[in-house]
Amino acid sequence: MADSVPRTILLAAPRGFCAGVDRAIEIVDIALQHYGAPVYVRHAIVHNTHVVADLEAKGAIFVEDEDEVPEGMPIVFSAHGIPPEVRERSAARGLEQIDATCPLVTKVHYEALEYAAKGMSIILIGHEGHQEVIGTMGQAPESINLVETPEDVAALDLPDPDRVAYISQTTLSVDETTGIIEAIKEKYPAARGPKGDDICYATQNRQDATKVLADRSDLILVVGSQNSSNSQRMVEVALNHGAPAAHLIDDAADIDPAWLEGVDTIGLTSGASAPDVLVSDVIDHLQALDRGAEVERLTVVDEQMHFALPAKLRNLPIAAVTG
Ligand code: 2E7
Ligand code: F3S
């Protein structure tokens, strides 16, 4: 048995909460303290089952539609962003709107609005049905064409090839997106876009760290929920970068002992919406299986990012904010 349990746990950094997630969770906490429970949250504030359960226990009620919220109550919009009609419908119901959209998503919304105002066709690289994509497409539905693959780009038939721009979801695979942008530039050489892409710093850093883990690990565990796009991409990046195996786990309970057989080095990391306490639990779990297992920290990038709270919450009386 001693040979079949891991010896080294390689712990990646950066991992876990990004600045947008920290901010979104703090927004719900402050709203709960200021308005009192219940506070309604439209869509999972971030895509993590533990975060959602913790906030539910504090009095947050998660809904998919603003029409489910009683008139006049506070509503928090999730970190993934919303299409403009959600704001309009919320206003019509007299809801107290609190926006936890990540500022890096809002930036992409502005890019879409700007290109649309210039009458350009916009190519959005992203995954159909994802909440962020729904919010971004809603900024300029008439102008935006969604693509997921280079083949989708090949199939595009845009009215004026000289008036094309591209934007992207923030949590995509950096490598796959580079390939899609190459296809766009080949087909539409005049296409305008951001410098590189709209993938956020946190997604980029977590993928970079995962690649370094993949070089040295027999197995990679990514802590994150199944509906978390950035976490799913980390598993794919690990496998594409040569990791023999990689799994997305919500918590330590998801670890299948069979995965650990013959494994000497486990690479451990977490998606941008996964609380770090879950990573600590995984380490405890693995060390309980093999008391000799040592943790080696592997820091790939020093990440120091912070986003200010929305002005509306910054200006609340301190007594209300601190409870
Ligand atoms: C908002 C945005 O909640 P997540 O798991 O979301 P994804 O988009 O990865 O499914 O992670 C945090 C987050 C990332 N992107 C929140 Cl737009
Ligand atoms: Fe924002 Fe990126 Fe996090 S878009 S919510 S900083 S994963």
Coordinates of N, CA, C and O in Angstrom, one line a residue, residues 212-313:
V212 N 3.1 23.9 -15.6 CA 4.3 23.5 -14.9 C 4.1 22.3 -14.0 O 4.9 21.4 -13.9
L213 N 2.9 22.2 -13.4 CA 2.5 21.0 -12.6 C 2.5 19.8 -13.5 O 3.0 18.8 -13.1
A214 N 1.9 20.0 -14.7 CA 1.8 18.8 -15.6 C 3.1 18.2 -16.0 O 3.2 17.0 -16.1
D215 N 4.1 19.1 -16.1 CA 5.5 18.6 -16.4 C 6.0 17.6 -15.4 O 6.9 16.8 -15.7
R216 N 5.6 17.8 -14.1 CA 6.2 17.0 -13.0 C 5.3 16.0 -12.3 O 5.7 15.4 -11.4
S217 N 4.0 16.0 -12.7 CA 3.0 15.2 -11.9 C 2.6 13.9 -12.6 O 2.4 13.9 -13.9
D218 N 2.3 12.9 -11.8 CA 1.7 11.7 -12.4 C 0.1 11.8 -12.4 O -0.5 11.1 -13.2
L219 N -0.4 12.7 -11.6 CA -1.8 12.9 -11.5 C -2.0 14.4 -11.1 O -1.3 14.9 -10.3
I220 N -3.0 15.0 -11.8 CA -3.3 16.4 -11.4 C -4.8 16.4 -10.8 O -5.7 15.9 -11.4
L221 N -4.9 17.1 -9.7 CA -6.3 17.3 -9.1 C -6.5 18.8 -9.2 O -5.7 19.6 -8.7
V222 N -7.6 19.2 -9.8 CA -8.1 20.6 -9.8 C -9.3 20.7 -8.9 O -10.3 20.0 -9.2
V223 N -9.2 21.5 -7.9 CA -10.4 21.6 -7.0 C -11.3 22.7 -7.7 O -10.8 23.8 -8.0
G224 N -12.6 22.3 -7.9 CA -13.5 23.3 -8.6 C -14.8 22.5 -8.9 O -14.8 21.3 -8.9
S225 N -15.8 23.3 -9.1 CA -17.1 22.6 -9.4 C -17.2 22.3 -10.9 O -16.6 22.9 -11.8
Q226 N -18.1 21.4 -11.2 CA -18.3 20.9 -12.6 C -18.7 22.0 -13.6 O -18.5 22.0 -14.8
N227 N -19.5 23.0 -13.0 CA -20.0 24.1 -13.9 C -19.0 25.2 -14.0 O -19.4 26.3 -14.6
S228 N -17.8 25.1 -13.5 CA -16.8 26.2 -13.6 C -16.0 26.1 -14.8 O -15.2 25.2 -14.9
S229 N -16.2 27.0 -15.7 CA -15.5 27.0 -17.0 C -14.0 27.0 -16.8 O -13.2 26.2 -17.4
N230 N -13.5 28.0 -16.0 CA -12.0 28.1 -15.9 C -11.4 26.9 -15.2 O -10.3 26.5 -15.6
S231 N -12.2 26.2 -14.3 CA -11.6 25.0 -13.7 C -11.6 23.9 -14.7 O -10.6 23.1 -14.7
Q232 N -12.6 23.8 -15.5 CA -12.6 22.7 -16.5 C -11.5 22.9 -17.5 O -10.8 21.9 -17.9
R233 N -11.2 24.2 -17.8 CA -10.1 24.4 -18.8 C -8.8 24.0 -18.2 O -7.9 23.6 -18.9
M234 N -8.6 24.2 -16.8 CA -7.4 23.8 -16.2 C -7.1 22.3 -16.3 O -6.0 21.8 -16.5
V235 N -8.2 21.5 -16.2 CA -8.1 20.0 -16.4 C -7.6 19.7 -17.8 O -6.7 18.9 -18.1
E236 N -8.3 20.4 -18.8 CA -7.9 20.2 -20.2 C -6.4 20.6 -20.5 O -5.7 19.9 -21.2
V237 N -6.1 21.7 -19.9 CA -4.7 22.2 -20.1 C -3.7 21.2 -19.5 O -2.7 20.8 -20.2
A238 N -4.0 20.6 -18.4 CA -3.1 19.6 -17.8 C -3.0 18.4 -18.7 O -1.9 17.9 -19.0
L239 N -4.1 17.9 -19.2 CA -4.0 16.7 -20.1 C -3.3 17.0 -21.4 O -2.5 16.3 -21.9
N240 N -3.7 18.2 -22.0 CA -3.0 18.6 -23.2 C -1.5 18.8 -23.1 O -0.7 18.8 -24.0
H241 N -1.1 19.1 -21.8 CA 0.3 19.4 -21.6 C 1.0 18.1 -21.1 O 2.2 18.2 -20.6
G242 N 0.4 17.0 -21.2 CA 1.1 15.7 -21.0 C 0.9 15.1 -19.6 O 1.5 14.1 -19.3
A243 N 0.0 15.7 -18.8 CA -0.2 15.0 -17.5 C -0.9 13.7 -17.8 O -1.8 13.6 -18.6
P244 N -0.4 12.6 -17.2 CA -1.0 11.3 -17.4 C -2.5 11.2 -17.1 O -3.3 10.5 -17.7
A245 N -2.9 11.9 -16.0 CA -4.3 12.0 -15.6 C -4.6 13.3 -14.9 O -3.7 13.9 -14.3
A246 N -5.8 13.7 -15.0 CA -6.2 15.0 -14.4 C -7.7 14.9 -14.1 O -8.5 14.4 -14.9
H247 N -8.1 15.3 -12.9 CA -9.6 15.3 -12.5 C -10.0 16.6 -11.9 O -9.2 17.2 -11.1
L248 N -11.3 16.9 -12.1 CA -11.9 18.1 -11.5 C -12.7 17.5 -10.3 O -13.5 16.7 -10.4
I249 N -12.3 18.0 -9.1 CA -13.0 17.5 -7.9 C -13.6 18.7 -7.1 O -13.0 19.7 -7.0
D250 N -14.8 18.5 -6.6 CA -15.5 19.5 -5.8 C -14.8 19.6 -4.5 O -14.7 20.7 -3.9
D251 N -14.4 18.5 -3.9 CA -13.7 18.5 -2.6 C -13.0 17.1 -2.4 O -13.1 16.2 -3.3
A252 N -12.4 16.9 -1.3 CA -11.7 15.7 -1.0 C -12.5 14.4 -1.2 O -12.0 13.4 -1.6
A253 N -13.8 14.5 -0.9 CA -14.7 13.3 -1.0 C -14.8 12.8 -2.4 O -15.1 11.6 -2.6
D254 N -14.5 13.6 -3.4 CA -14.5 13.2 -4.8 C -13.3 12.3 -5.2 O -13.3 11.8 -6.4
I255 N -12.3 12.3 -4.4 CA -11.1 11.5 -4.8 C -11.3 10.0 -4.8 O -11.7 9.5 -3.8
D256 N -11.1 9.4 -6.0 CA -11.3 8.0 -6.1 C -9.9 7.3 -5.7 O -8.9 7.6 -6.4
P257 N -9.9 6.5 -4.7 CA -8.6 5.9 -4.3 C -7.9 5.2 -5.5 O -6.6 5.2 -5.5
A258 N -8.6 4.7 -6.5 CA -8.0 4.0 -7.6 C -7.1 5.0 -8.4 O -6.1 4.6 -9.0
W259 N -7.4 6.3 -8.4 CA -6.6 7.3 -9.1 C -5.2 7.3 -8.5 O -4.2 7.7 -9.2
L260 N -5.0 7.0 -7.3 CA -3.7 7.2 -6.6 C -2.8 6.0 -6.7 O -1.6 6.1 -6.4
E261 N -3.3 4.9 -7.3 CA -2.4 3.8 -7.4 C -1.2 4.0 -8.3 O -1.4 4.5 -9.5
G262 N 0.0 3.7 -7.8 CA 1.2 3.9 -8.6 C 1.6 5.4 -8.8 O 2.5 5.6 -9.6
V263 N 1.0 6.3 -8.2 CA 1.2 7.7 -8.3 C 2.3 8.2 -7.3 O 2.1 8.0 -6.1
D264 N 3.3 8.8 -7.8 CA 4.3 9.3 -6.8 C 4.1 10.8 -6.6 O 4.3 11.3 -5.5
T265 N 3.8 11.5 -7.6 CA 3.7 13.0 -7.5 C 2.3 13.4 -7.9 O 1.8 13.2 -9.1
I266 N 1.6 14.1 -7.0 CA 0.3 14.7 -7.3 C 0.4 16.2 -7.5 O 0.9 16.8 -6.6
G267 N -0.1 16.7 -8.6 CA -0.1 18.1 -8.7 C -1.5 18.6 -8.3 O -2.5 18.1 -8.7
L268 N -1.5 19.6 -7.4 CA -2.8 20.1 -6.8 C -2.9 21.6 -7.1 O -2.0 22.4 -6.8
T269 N -4.1 21.9 -7.6 CA -4.4 23.3 -7.8 C -5.9 23.5 -7.7 O -6.7 22.6 -7.4
S270 N -6.4 24.7 -8.0 CA -7.8 25.0 -7.8 C -8.2 26.1 -8.8 O -7.4 27.0 -9.1
G271 N -9.5 26.1 -9.2 CA -10.0 27.1 -10.1 C -10.3 28.4 -9.3 O -10.2 28.5 -8.1
A272 N -10.6 29.4 -10.1 CA -10.8 30.8 -9.6 C -12.0 30.9 -8.6 O -12.1 31.9 -7.9
S273 N -12.9 30.0 -8.6 CA -14.1 30.1 -7.7 C -14.0 29.1 -6.6 O -15.0 29.0 -5.8
A274 N -12.9 28.4 -6.4 CA -12.8 27.4 -5.3 C -12.1 27.9 -4.1 O -11.0 28.3 -4.1
P275 N -12.8 27.8 -2.9 CA -12.2 28.3 -1.6 C -11.0 27.4 -1.3 O -11.0 26.2 -1.4
D276 N -10.0 28.1 -0.7 CA -8.7 27.4 -0.5 C -8.8 26.4 0.7 O -8.0 25.5 0.7
V277 N -9.8 26.5 1.5 CA -10.0 25.6 2.6 C -10.2 24.2 2.0 O -9.8 23.2 2.6
L278 N -10.8 24.1 0.8 CA -11.0 22.8 0.2 C -9.7 22.2 -0.3 O -9.6 20.9 -0.2
V279 N -8.8 23.0 -0.7 CA -7.4 22.5 -1.1 C -6.7 22.0 0.2 O -6.1 20.9 0.1
S280 N -6.8 22.7 1.3 CA -6.2 22.2 2.5 C -6.8 20.9 2.9 O -6.1 20.0 3.4
D281 N -8.2 20.8 2.8 CA -8.8 19.5 3.1 C -8.3 18.3 2.2 O -8.1 17.2 2.7
V282 N -8.0 18.6 0.9 CA -7.5 17.6 0.0 C -6.1 17.2 0.5 O -5.8 16.0 0.6
I283 N -5.3 18.2 0.9 CA -3.9 17.9 1.4 C -4.1 17.0 2.7 O -3.4 15.9 2.8
D284 N -4.9 17.4 3.6 CA -5.1 16.6 4.8 C -5.5 15.1 4.5 O -5.1 14.2 5.0
H285 N -6.5 15.0 3.5 CA -7.0 13.7 3.1 C -5.8 12.9 2.5 O -5.7 11.7 2.9
L286 N -5.0 13.5 1.7 CA -3.9 12.7 1.0 C -2.8 12.3 2.1 O -2.3 11.2 2.0
Q287 N -2.6 13.3 3.0 CA -1.6 13.0 4.0 C -2.1 11.9 5.0 O -1.3 11.2 5.6
A288 N -3.4 11.9 5.2 CA -4.0 10.8 6.1 C -3.8 9.4 5.4 O -3.6 8.4 6.1
L289 N -3.8 9.4 4.1 CA -3.5 8.1 3.4 C -2.1 7.8 3.4 O -1.7 6.6 3.4
D290 N -1.2 8.8 3.4 CA 0.3 8.5 3.3 C 0.9 9.6 4.2 O 1.2 10.7 3.8
R291 N 1.2 9.2 5.4 CA 1.8 10.1 6.4 C 3.1 10.7 5.9 O 3.5 11.8 6.4
G292 N 3.8 10.0 5.0 CA 5.1 10.6 4.5 C 4.9 11.6 3.4 O 5.9 12.2 3.0
A293 N 3.7 11.8 3.0 CA 3.5 12.7 1.8 C 3.9 14.1 2.2 O 3.4 14.7 3.2
E294 N 4.8 14.7 1.4 CA 5.2 16.1 1.6 C 4.6 17.1 0.6 O 4.5 16.7 -0.5
V295 N 4.4 18.3 1.1 CA 3.9 19.3 0.2 C 5.0 20.2 -0.2 O 5.8 20.7 0.5
E296 N 5.1 20.3 -1.6 CA 6.1 21.2 -2.2 C 5.4 22.3 -2.9 O 4.6 22.1 -3.8
R297 N 5.7 23.6 -2.5 CA 5.0 24.7 -3.1 C 5.7 25.1 -4.5 O 6.9 25.1 -4.5
L298 N 4.8 25.3 -5.5 CA 5.4 25.6 -6.8 C 4.8 26.9 -7.3 O 3.6 27.0 -7.7
T299 N 5.5 28.0 -7.0 CA 4.9 29.3 -7.4 C 5.4 29.7 -8.8 O 6.6 29.9 -9.0
V300 N 4.5 29.9 -9.7 CA 4.8 30.2 -11.1 C 4.7 31.7 -11.4 O 5.5 32.3 -12.1
V301 N 3.8 32.4 -10.7 CA 3.6 33.9 -10.9 C 3.2 34.4 -9.6 O 2.5 33.8 -8.8
D302 N 3.7 35.6 -9.3 CA 3.3 36.3 -8.1 C 2.1 37.1 -8.4 O 2.2 38.1 -9.2
E303 N 1.0 36.8 -7.9 CA -0.3 37.4 -8.3 C -0.8 38.4 -7.2 O -1.1 37.9 -6.1
Q304 N -0.9 39.6 -7.5 CA -1.4 40.6 -6.5 C -2.4 41.5 -7.2 O -2.1 42.5 -7.9
M305 N -3.7 41.1 -7.2 CA -4.7 41.8 -7.9 C -5.9 42.1 -6.9 O -6.2 41.2 -6.1
H306 N -6.4 43.3 -7.0 CA -7.5 43.6 -6.1 C -8.5 44.5 -6.9 O -8.0 45.4 -7.6
F307 N -9.8 44.3 -6.8 CA -10.7 45.2 -7.4 C -11.5 45.9 -6.3 O -12.0 45.2 -5.4
A308 N -11.8 47.2 -6.5 CA -12.5 47.9 -5.6 C -14.0 47.5 -5.6 O -14.5 47.0 -6.6
L309 N -14.7 47.7 -4.5 CA -16.1 47.4 -4.4 C -16.9 48.4 -5.2 O -16.4 49.5 -5.5
P310 N -18.1 48.0 -5.7 CA -18.9 49.0 -6.3 C -19.1 50.2 -5.4 O -19.3 50.1 -4.2
A311 N -19.2 51.4 -6.0 CA -19.3 52.7 -5.3 C -20.5 52.6 -4.3 O -20.4 53.1 -3.2
K312 N -21.6 52.0 -4.8 CA -22.8 52.0 -4.0 C -22.5 51.3 -2.6 O -23.1 51.7 -1.6
L313 N -21.7 50.3 -2.6 CA -21.4 49.6 -1.3 C -20.3 50.2 -0.5 O -20.3 50.2 0.7

